[in-house]
Amino acid sequence: MDLLRWLFDAQIPVGGSVLILREVLGNIFGLASAFGGMRRKVWAWPVGIVGNLLLLTVFLGNVFGSATPATLWGQAGRQVMFIAVAAYGWQRWKQGRSADGGNTAVVPRWASNRTRLILAAALVAGTIALTPLFDSLGSYPPVWADAWTFVGSLLATYGMARGWTEFWLMWVAVDIVGVPLLFSAGYYASAFMYLFYGFFTLAGFFVWWNASRRAGKAGGRDEQPASVETAFPDPRVKL
C-alpha cells in the first residue's frame, strides 16, 4: 500500500513546475510499445496496456484525488479504448505467431481505397458525434480536439491490429491535434512524448512500407487474410 500511495503521489520537479511520475512512466511504456509495434513484436501489446493503465489514473486524477492540471475525459477514454483494442490486437498477433510456431508478426499491407474512405469518414463523423458528449462531461477545450484524438487513436490502434501500413499516418493526424491540446492543458510530459512520437510514427511508416514491399504485399488489399513472417527484416541488409 505504501508503494501504491507513493506511485500516486510522486512528482518530478522540473523548473518551476512538476511532472506526475505516473504520466512519465505511462508514456515510457507507450513509447516502448510503439517501438515494439514498429518491429512487429507481439510483446508491444501487453507493454502498451501497462502504459494505458498508468495514464488512465493520470487523466482521471481528480477522481483518484490527486492534483492534475485538467480533466480530459477524451484522453481518459482513450486509455480504456486502447486496452480493449490492444486485447484484440494481442490475440490477433498471438494467433499468427502460434500458427507459425515462432516469434512472428503480421506482414504489413495496404488497406483498400474503400477502407481508407471509411476510416476518414469515421474520423470526421466520430469527432462530430463525441464533441457534445465530452463537452457535457466538462472536458478541457477545445473539446473537438479531445474528440479527434480519441477517435483517431481508436482507428489507428485498430489499423495496427489489422496490419494496415496507413495506421502510422493516422497517428500523425492524431499528434497534429493532440500535441497542442496537451500543452495547453498542462500535460507537458505527454505533450513532449507525443511530439517525439510524431517523428517516430513517420519512421515507423517507412519501416512498414519497406517491409510490405519486401514481402511483395505493397499492392495488397485488406480483404486478404493476414499473413505472418518469422523475423523482422535485418536492418543491416539493404532494401
PDB file of C-alpha atoms in Angstrom:
ATOM      1  CA  MET A   1       0.000   0.000   0.000  1.00  0.00           C
ATOM      2  CA  ASP A   2       2.849   2.371   0.757  1.00  0.00           C
ATOM      3  CA  LEU A   3       4.355   1.722  -2.678  1.00  0.00           C
ATOM      4  CA  LEU A   4       0.988   2.310  -4.351  1.00  0.00           C
ATOM      5  CA  ARG A   5       0.456   5.530  -2.402  1.00  0.00           C
ATOM      6  CA  TRP A   6       3.932   6.695  -3.350  1.00  0.00           C
ATOM      7  CA  LEU A   7       3.255   5.936  -7.012  1.00  0.00           C
ATOM      8  CA  PHE A   8       0.084   8.019  -6.952  1.00  0.00           C
ATOM      9  CA  ASP A   9       1.678  10.956  -5.129  1.00  0.00           C
ATOM     10  CA  ALA A  10       5.173  11.031  -6.664  1.00  0.00           C
ATOM     11  CA  GLN A  11       6.094  14.090  -8.692  1.00  0.00           C
ATOM     12  CA  ILE A  12       9.241  15.156 -10.526  1.00  0.00           C
ATOM     13  CA  PRO A  13      10.275  18.821 -10.070  1.00  0.00           C
ATOM     14  CA  VAL A  14      11.126  20.497 -13.386  1.00  0.00           C
ATOM     15  CA  GLY A  15      11.998  24.171 -13.187  1.00  0.00           C
ATOM     16  CA  GLY A  16       9.120  25.932 -11.513  1.00  0.00           C
ATOM     17  CA  SER A  17       6.677  23.121 -12.265  1.00  0.00           C
ATOM     18  CA  VAL A  18       6.320  19.390 -11.636  1.00  0.00           C
ATOM     19  CA  LEU A  19       5.675  16.278 -13.701  1.00  0.00           C
ATOM     20  CA  ILE A  20       3.488  13.450 -12.451  1.00  0.00           C
ATOM     21  CA  LEU A  21       5.592  10.289 -12.216  1.00  0.00           C
ATOM     22  CA  ARG A  22       2.731   8.104 -13.439  1.00  0.00           C
ATOM     23  CA  GLU A  23       2.418  10.269 -16.532  1.00  0.00           C
ATOM     24  CA  VAL A  24       6.132   9.927 -17.277  1.00  0.00           C
ATOM     25  CA  LEU A  25       6.118   6.157 -16.710  1.00  0.00           C
ATOM     26  CA  GLY A  26       2.950   5.678 -18.740  1.00  0.00           C
ATOM     27  CA  ASN A  27       4.463   7.494 -21.701  1.00  0.00           C
ATOM     28  CA  ILE A  28       7.696   5.491 -21.432  1.00  0.00           C
ATOM     29  CA  PHE A  29       5.680   2.275 -21.646  1.00  0.00           C
ATOM     30  CA  GLY A  30       3.733   3.762 -24.555  1.00  0.00           C
ATOM     31  CA  LEU A  31       6.894   4.602 -26.449  1.00  0.00           C
ATOM     32  CA  ALA A  32       8.285   1.111 -25.802  1.00  0.00           C
ATOM     33  CA  SER A  33       5.034  -0.318 -27.154  1.00  0.00           C
ATOM     34  CA  ALA A  34       5.321   1.837 -30.282  1.00  0.00           C
ATOM     35  CA  PHE A  35       8.868   0.596 -30.824  1.00  0.00           C
ATOM     36  CA  GLY A  36       7.683  -2.998 -30.467  1.00  0.00           C
ATOM     37  CA  GLY A  37       4.869  -2.280 -32.917  1.00  0.00           C
ATOM     38  CA  MET A  38       7.314  -0.900 -35.454  1.00  0.00           C
ATOM     39  CA  ARG A  39       9.303  -4.141 -35.158  1.00  0.00           C
ATOM     40  CA  ARG A  40       6.042  -6.136 -35.280  1.00  0.00           C
ATOM     41  CA  LYS A  41       6.645  -7.824 -31.919  1.00  0.00           C
ATOM     42  CA  VAL A  42       3.739  -9.365 -30.014  1.00  0.00           C
ATOM     43  CA  TRP A  43       5.016  -8.011 -26.689  1.00  0.00           C
ATOM     44  CA  ALA A  44       4.164  -4.493 -27.876  1.00  0.00           C
ATOM     45  CA  TRP A  45       0.533  -5.046 -26.897  1.00  0.00           C
ATOM     46  CA  PRO A  46       0.896  -6.014 -23.188  1.00  0.00           C
ATOM     47  CA  VAL A  47       3.554  -3.349 -22.675  1.00  0.00           C
ATOM     48  CA  GLY A  48       1.174  -0.788 -24.118  1.00  0.00           C
ATOM     49  CA  ILE A  49      -1.623  -1.935 -21.809  1.00  0.00           C
ATOM     50  CA  VAL A  50       0.559  -1.237 -18.753  1.00  0.00           C
ATOM     51  CA  GLY A  51       1.170   2.290 -20.033  1.00  0.00           C
ATOM     52  CA  ASN A  52      -2.547   2.780 -20.695  1.00  0.00           C
ATOM     53  CA  LEU A  53      -3.436   1.797 -17.132  1.00  0.00           C
ATOM     54  CA  LEU A  54      -0.941   4.288 -15.731  1.00  0.00           C
ATOM     55  CA  LEU A  55      -2.157   7.100 -17.970  1.00  0.00           C
ATOM     56  CA  LEU A  56      -5.781   6.312 -17.144  1.00  0.00           C
ATOM     57  CA  THR A  57      -5.079   7.160 -13.496  1.00  0.00           C
ATOM     58  CA  VAL A  58      -3.414  10.395 -14.631  1.00  0.00           C
ATOM     59  CA  PHE A  59      -6.207  11.774 -16.798  1.00  0.00           C
ATOM     60  CA  LEU A  60      -8.759  10.745 -14.149  1.00  0.00           C
ATOM     61  CA  GLY A  61      -6.538  12.316 -11.489  1.00  0.00           C
ATOM     62  CA  ASN A  62      -9.344  14.259  -9.854  1.00  0.00           C
ATOM     63  CA  VAL A  63     -11.322  11.058  -9.478  1.00  0.00           C
ATOM     64  CA  PHE A  64      -8.364   9.483  -7.699  1.00  0.00           C
ATOM     65  CA  GLY A  65      -7.934  12.544  -5.510  1.00  0.00           C
ATOM     66  CA  SER A  66      -4.597  13.659  -6.945  1.00  0.00           C
ATOM     67  CA  ALA A  67      -3.684  17.072  -8.284  1.00  0.00           C
ATOM     68  CA  THR A  68      -3.592  17.177 -12.085  1.00  0.00           C
ATOM     69  CA  PRO A  69      -3.622  20.153 -14.473  1.00  0.00           C
ATOM     70  CA  ALA A  70      -7.014  19.401 -16.038  1.00  0.00           C
ATOM     71  CA  THR A  71      -9.578  16.672 -16.558  1.00  0.00           C
ATOM     72  CA  LEU A  72      -9.530  15.245 -20.083  1.00  0.00           C
ATOM     73  CA  TRP A  73     -12.345  12.762 -20.458  1.00  0.00           C
ATOM     74  CA  GLY A  74     -11.403  12.046 -24.045  1.00  0.00           C
ATOM     75  CA  GLN A  75      -7.825  11.250 -23.058  1.00  0.00           C
ATOM     76  CA  ALA A  76      -9.045   9.059 -20.211  1.00  0.00           C
ATOM     77  CA  GLY A  77     -11.490   7.303 -22.508  1.00  0.00           C
ATOM     78  CA  ARG A  78      -8.646   6.731 -24.961  1.00  0.00           C
ATOM     79  CA  GLN A  79      -6.835   4.630 -22.395  1.00  0.00           C
ATOM     80  CA  VAL A  80      -9.870   2.383 -21.854  1.00  0.00           C
ATOM     81  CA  MET A  81     -10.287   2.116 -25.615  1.00  0.00           C
ATOM     82  CA  PHE A  82      -6.586   1.340 -26.049  1.00  0.00           C
ATOM     83  CA  ILE A  83      -6.805  -1.509 -23.557  1.00  0.00           C
ATOM     84  CA  ALA A  84      -9.834  -3.024 -25.308  1.00  0.00           C
ATOM     85  CA  VAL A  85      -8.370  -2.752 -28.817  1.00  0.00           C
ATOM     86  CA  ALA A  86      -4.936  -3.874 -27.579  1.00  0.00           C
ATOM     87  CA  ALA A  87      -6.523  -7.062 -26.267  1.00  0.00           C
ATOM     88  CA  TYR A  88      -7.883  -7.675 -29.777  1.00  0.00           C
ATOM     89  CA  GLY A  89      -4.536  -6.898 -31.412  1.00  0.00           C
ATOM     90  CA  TRP A  90      -2.631  -9.014 -28.893  1.00  0.00           C
ATOM     91  CA  GLN A  91      -4.844 -12.016 -29.601  1.00  0.00           C
ATOM     92  CA  ARG A  92      -4.670 -11.488 -33.374  1.00  0.00           C
ATOM     93  CA  TRP A  93      -0.875 -11.292 -33.416  1.00  0.00           C
ATOM     94  CA  LYS A  94      -0.533 -14.231 -30.996  1.00  0.00           C
ATOM     95  CA  GLN A  95      -2.627 -16.372 -33.309  1.00  0.00           C
ATOM     96  CA  GLY A  96      -0.263 -15.563 -36.167  1.00  0.00           C
ATOM     97  CA  ARG A  97       2.745 -16.484 -34.043  1.00  0.00           C
ATOM     98  CA  SER A  98       1.159 -19.741 -32.904  1.00  0.00           C
ATOM     99  CA  ALA A  99       0.325 -20.725 -36.464  1.00  0.00           C
ATOM    100  CA  ASP A 100       3.930 -20.206 -37.499  1.00  0.00           C
ATOM    101  CA  GLY A 101       5.413 -21.770 -34.374  1.00  0.00           C
ATOM    102  CA  GLY A 102       7.933 -18.998 -33.769  1.00  0.00           C
ATOM    103  CA  ASN A 103       8.360 -15.334 -32.913  1.00  0.00           C
ATOM    104  CA  THR A 104       6.220 -13.900 -35.686  1.00  0.00           C
ATOM    105  CA  ALA A 105       4.356 -10.717 -36.534  1.00  0.00           C
ATOM    106  CA  VAL A 106       1.890  -9.653 -39.197  1.00  0.00           C
ATOM    107  CA  VAL A 107       3.279  -8.642 -42.556  1.00  0.00           C
ATOM    108  CA  PRO A 108       2.281  -5.002 -43.175  1.00  0.00           C
ATOM    109  CA  ARG A 109      -0.133  -4.454 -46.047  1.00  0.00           C
ATOM    110  CA  TRP A 110      -2.073  -1.590 -47.551  1.00  0.00           C
ATOM    111  CA  ALA A 111      -5.755  -1.078 -46.870  1.00  0.00           C
ATOM    112  CA  SER A 112      -8.095  -0.847 -49.844  1.00  0.00           C
ATOM    113  CA  ASN A 113      -9.271   2.539 -51.126  1.00  0.00           C
ATOM    114  CA  ARG A 114     -12.730   1.742 -49.791  1.00  0.00           C
ATOM    115  CA  THR A 115     -11.315   1.074 -46.329  1.00  0.00           C
ATOM    116  CA  ARG A 116      -9.363   4.339 -46.414  1.00  0.00           C
ATOM    117  CA  LEU A 117     -12.532   6.278 -47.222  1.00  0.00           C
ATOM    118  CA  ILE A 118     -14.366   4.533 -44.397  1.00  0.00           C
ATOM    119  CA  LEU A 119     -11.593   5.366 -41.934  1.00  0.00           C
ATOM    120  CA  ALA A 120     -11.534   9.033 -42.970  1.00  0.00           C
ATOM    121  CA  ALA A 121     -15.326   9.306 -42.729  1.00  0.00           C
ATOM    122  CA  ALA A 122     -15.319   7.564 -39.349  1.00  0.00           C
ATOM    123  CA  LEU A 123     -12.725  10.015 -38.026  1.00  0.00           C
ATOM    124  CA  VAL A 124     -14.783  13.056 -39.012  1.00  0.00           C
ATOM    125  CA  ALA A 125     -18.157  11.603 -38.024  1.00  0.00           C
ATOM    126  CA  GLY A 126     -16.854  10.271 -34.718  1.00  0.00           C
ATOM    127  CA  THR A 127     -15.352  13.648 -33.827  1.00  0.00           C
ATOM    128  CA  ILE A 128     -18.626  15.430 -34.564  1.00  0.00           C
ATOM    129  CA  ALA A 129     -20.640  12.882 -32.584  1.00  0.00           C
ATOM    130  CA  LEU A 130     -18.418  12.799 -29.491  1.00  0.00           C
ATOM    131  CA  THR A 131     -17.691  16.518 -29.139  1.00  0.00           C
ATOM    132  CA  PRO A 132     -21.056  17.335 -27.461  1.00  0.00           C
ATOM    133  CA  LEU A 133     -20.661  14.344 -25.137  1.00  0.00           C
ATOM    134  CA  PHE A 134     -17.169  15.309 -24.000  1.00  0.00           C
ATOM    135  CA  ASP A 135     -18.329  18.914 -23.651  1.00  0.00           C
ATOM    136  CA  SER A 136     -21.158  17.867 -21.337  1.00  0.00           C
ATOM    137  CA  LEU A 137     -18.670  15.898 -19.254  1.00  0.00           C
ATOM    138  CA  GLY A 138     -16.549  19.006 -18.798  1.00  0.00           C
ATOM    139  CA  SER A 139     -13.586  18.062 -20.965  1.00  0.00           C
ATOM    140  CA  TYR A 140     -10.844  20.643 -21.478  1.00  0.00           C
ATOM    141  CA  PRO A 141     -11.370  22.935 -24.500  1.00  0.00           C
ATOM    142  CA  PRO A 142     -11.223  22.889 -27.427  1.00  0.00           C
ATOM    143  CA  VAL A 143     -13.392  19.839 -26.900  1.00  0.00           C
ATOM    144  CA  TRP A 144     -13.411  18.854 -30.567  1.00  0.00           C
ATOM    145  CA  ALA A 145      -9.631  18.285 -30.316  1.00  0.00           C
ATOM    146  CA  ASP A 146     -10.164  15.871 -27.433  1.00  0.00           C
ATOM    147  CA  ALA A 147     -12.778  14.009 -29.504  1.00  0.00           C
ATOM    148  CA  TRP A 148     -10.497  13.984 -32.575  1.00  0.00           C
ATOM    149  CA  THR A 149      -7.613  12.402 -30.659  1.00  0.00           C
ATOM    150  CA  PHE A 150      -9.961   9.820 -29.145  1.00  0.00           C
ATOM    151  CA  VAL A 151     -11.489   8.682 -32.447  1.00  0.00           C
ATOM    152  CA  GLY A 152      -8.200   8.879 -34.346  1.00  0.00           C
ATOM    153  CA  SER A 153      -6.441   6.815 -31.700  1.00  0.00           C
ATOM    154  CA  LEU A 154      -9.158   4.177 -31.850  1.00  0.00           C
ATOM    155  CA  LEU A 155      -8.875   3.872 -35.633  1.00  0.00           C
ATOM    156  CA  ALA A 156      -5.063   3.899 -35.610  1.00  0.00           C
ATOM    157  CA  THR A 157      -4.857   1.167 -32.964  1.00  0.00           C
ATOM    158  CA  TYR A 158      -7.376  -0.953 -34.864  1.00  0.00           C
ATOM    159  CA  GLY A 159      -5.355  -0.411 -38.048  1.00  0.00           C
ATOM    160  CA  MET A 160      -2.220  -1.633 -36.283  1.00  0.00           C
ATOM    161  CA  ALA A 161      -4.048  -4.769 -35.158  1.00  0.00           C
ATOM    162  CA  ARG A 162      -5.147  -5.405 -38.750  1.00  0.00           C
ATOM    163  CA  GLY A 163      -1.646  -4.786 -40.077  1.00  0.00           C
ATOM    164  CA  TRP A 164      -2.521  -1.779 -42.243  1.00  0.00           C
ATOM    165  CA  THR A 165       0.515   0.375 -43.035  1.00  0.00           C
ATOM    166  CA  GLU A 166      -1.646   3.510 -43.078  1.00  0.00           C
ATOM    167  CA  PHE A 167      -2.184   3.326 -39.319  1.00  0.00           C
ATOM    168  CA  TRP A 168       1.102   5.195 -38.815  1.00  0.00           C
ATOM    169  CA  LEU A 169      -0.208   8.138 -40.838  1.00  0.00           C
ATOM    170  CA  MET A 170      -3.369   8.179 -38.750  1.00  0.00           C
ATOM    171  CA  TRP A 171      -1.174   8.618 -35.674  1.00  0.00           C
ATOM    172  CA  VAL A 172       0.416  11.638 -37.347  1.00  0.00           C
ATOM    173  CA  ALA A 173      -3.059  13.162 -37.773  1.00  0.00           C
ATOM    174  CA  VAL A 174      -3.764  12.474 -34.093  1.00  0.00           C
ATOM    175  CA  ASP A 175      -0.495  14.067 -32.947  1.00  0.00           C
ATOM    176  CA  ILE A 176      -1.013  17.245 -35.000  1.00  0.00           C
ATOM    177  CA  VAL A 177      -4.119  17.969 -32.930  1.00  0.00           C
ATOM    178  CA  GLY A 178      -3.220  16.197 -29.695  1.00  0.00           C
ATOM    179  CA  VAL A 179       0.146  17.851 -29.007  1.00  0.00           C
ATOM    180  CA  PRO A 180      -1.190  21.452 -28.824  1.00  0.00           C
ATOM    181  CA  LEU A 181      -4.128  20.228 -26.710  1.00  0.00           C
ATOM    182  CA  LEU A 182      -1.871  18.527 -24.163  1.00  0.00           C
ATOM    183  CA  PHE A 183       0.447  21.540 -23.955  1.00  0.00           C
ATOM    184  CA  SER A 184      -2.464  23.901 -23.362  1.00  0.00           C
ATOM    185  CA  ALA A 185      -3.936  21.569 -20.720  1.00  0.00           C
ATOM    186  CA  GLY A 186      -0.624  21.408 -18.839  1.00  0.00           C
ATOM    187  CA  TYR A 187       0.224  17.770 -19.514  1.00  0.00           C
ATOM    188  CA  TYR A 188       3.777  18.552 -20.575  1.00  0.00           C
ATOM    189  CA  ALA A 189       5.235  15.040 -20.265  1.00  0.00           C
ATOM    190  CA  SER A 190       2.543  13.624 -22.545  1.00  0.00           C
ATOM    191  CA  ALA A 191       2.821  16.578 -24.934  1.00  0.00           C
ATOM    192  CA  PHE A 192       6.585  16.181 -25.363  1.00  0.00           C
ATOM    193  CA  MET A 193       6.208  12.419 -25.745  1.00  0.00           C
ATOM    194  CA  TYR A 194       3.570  12.856 -28.458  1.00  0.00           C
ATOM    195  CA  LEU A 195       5.735  15.465 -30.160  1.00  0.00           C
ATOM    196  CA  PHE A 196       8.576  12.967 -30.324  1.00  0.00           C
ATOM    197  CA  TYR A 197       6.139  10.219 -31.239  1.00  0.00           C
ATOM    198  CA  GLY A 198       5.033  12.245 -34.261  1.00  0.00           C
ATOM    199  CA  PHE A 199       8.508  11.883 -35.785  1.00  0.00           C
ATOM    200  CA  PHE A 200       8.677   8.280 -34.615  1.00  0.00           C
ATOM    201  CA  THR A 201       5.452   7.422 -36.448  1.00  0.00           C
ATOM    202  CA  LEU A 202       6.881   8.700 -39.707  1.00  0.00           C
ATOM    203  CA  ALA A 203       9.882   6.401 -39.253  1.00  0.00           C
ATOM    204  CA  GLY A 204       7.537   3.520 -38.439  1.00  0.00           C
ATOM    205  CA  PHE A 205       5.535   4.202 -41.580  1.00  0.00           C
ATOM    206  CA  PHE A 206       8.596   3.819 -43.809  1.00  0.00           C
ATOM    207  CA  VAL A 207       9.725   0.697 -41.920  1.00  0.00           C
ATOM    208  CA  TRP A 208       6.353  -0.968 -42.509  1.00  0.00           C
ATOM    209  CA  TRP A 209       6.242   0.295 -46.086  1.00  0.00           C
ATOM    210  CA  ASN A 210       9.618  -1.288 -46.838  1.00  0.00           C
ATOM    211  CA  ALA A 211       8.601  -4.490 -45.061  1.00  0.00           C
ATOM    212  CA  SER A 212       5.427  -4.791 -47.138  1.00  0.00           C
ATOM    213  CA  ARG A 213       7.414  -4.171 -50.306  1.00  0.00           C
ATOM    214  CA  ARG A 214       9.961  -6.818 -49.344  1.00  0.00           C
ATOM    215  CA  ALA A 215       7.171  -9.294 -48.760  1.00  0.00           C
ATOM    216  CA  GLY A 216       5.577  -8.471 -52.102  1.00  0.00           C
ATOM    217  CA  LYS A 217       2.452  -7.130 -50.380  1.00  0.00           C
ATOM    218  CA  ALA A 218       2.660  -3.456 -51.341  1.00  0.00           C
ATOM    219  CA  GLY A 219      -0.348  -3.798 -53.615  1.00  0.00           C
ATOM    220  CA  GLY A 220      -2.323  -5.955 -51.174  1.00  0.00           C
ATOM    221  CA  ARG A 221      -5.860  -5.320 -50.012  1.00  0.00           C
ATOM    222  CA  ASP A 222      -7.413  -5.546 -46.589  1.00  0.00           C
ATOM    223  CA  GLU A 223      -9.749  -8.294 -47.717  1.00  0.00           C
ATOM    224  CA  GLN A 224      -6.811 -10.689 -47.897  1.00  0.00           C
ATOM    225  CA  PRO A 225      -6.124 -12.805 -44.813  1.00  0.00           C
ATOM    226  CA  ALA A 226      -3.299 -11.625 -42.585  1.00  0.00           C
ATOM    227  CA  SER A 227      -0.029 -13.458 -43.119  1.00  0.00           C
ATOM    228  CA  VAL A 228       2.998 -13.825 -40.874  1.00  0.00           C
ATOM    229  CA  GLU A 229       6.749 -13.801 -41.113  1.00  0.00           C
ATOM    230  CA  THR A 230       9.259 -15.330 -38.769  1.00  0.00           C
ATOM    231  CA  ALA A 231      11.519 -12.352 -38.146  1.00  0.00           C
ATOM    232  CA  PHE A 232      11.820  -8.614 -38.548  1.00  0.00           C
ATOM    233  CA  PRO A 233      13.926  -7.703 -41.596  1.00  0.00           C
ATOM    234  CA  ASP A 234      17.604  -7.375 -40.706  1.00  0.00           C
ATOM    235  CA  PRO A 235      18.353  -3.600 -40.643  1.00  0.00           C
ATOM    236  CA  ARG A 236      21.868  -4.363 -41.885  1.00  0.00           C
ATOM    237  CA  VAL A 237      20.500  -5.735 -45.158  1.00  0.00           C
ATOM    238  CA  LYS A 238      19.989  -3.127 -47.828  1.00  0.00           C
ATOM    239  CA  LEU A 239      16.468  -2.963 -49.197  1.00  0.00           C
TER     240      LEU A 239
END
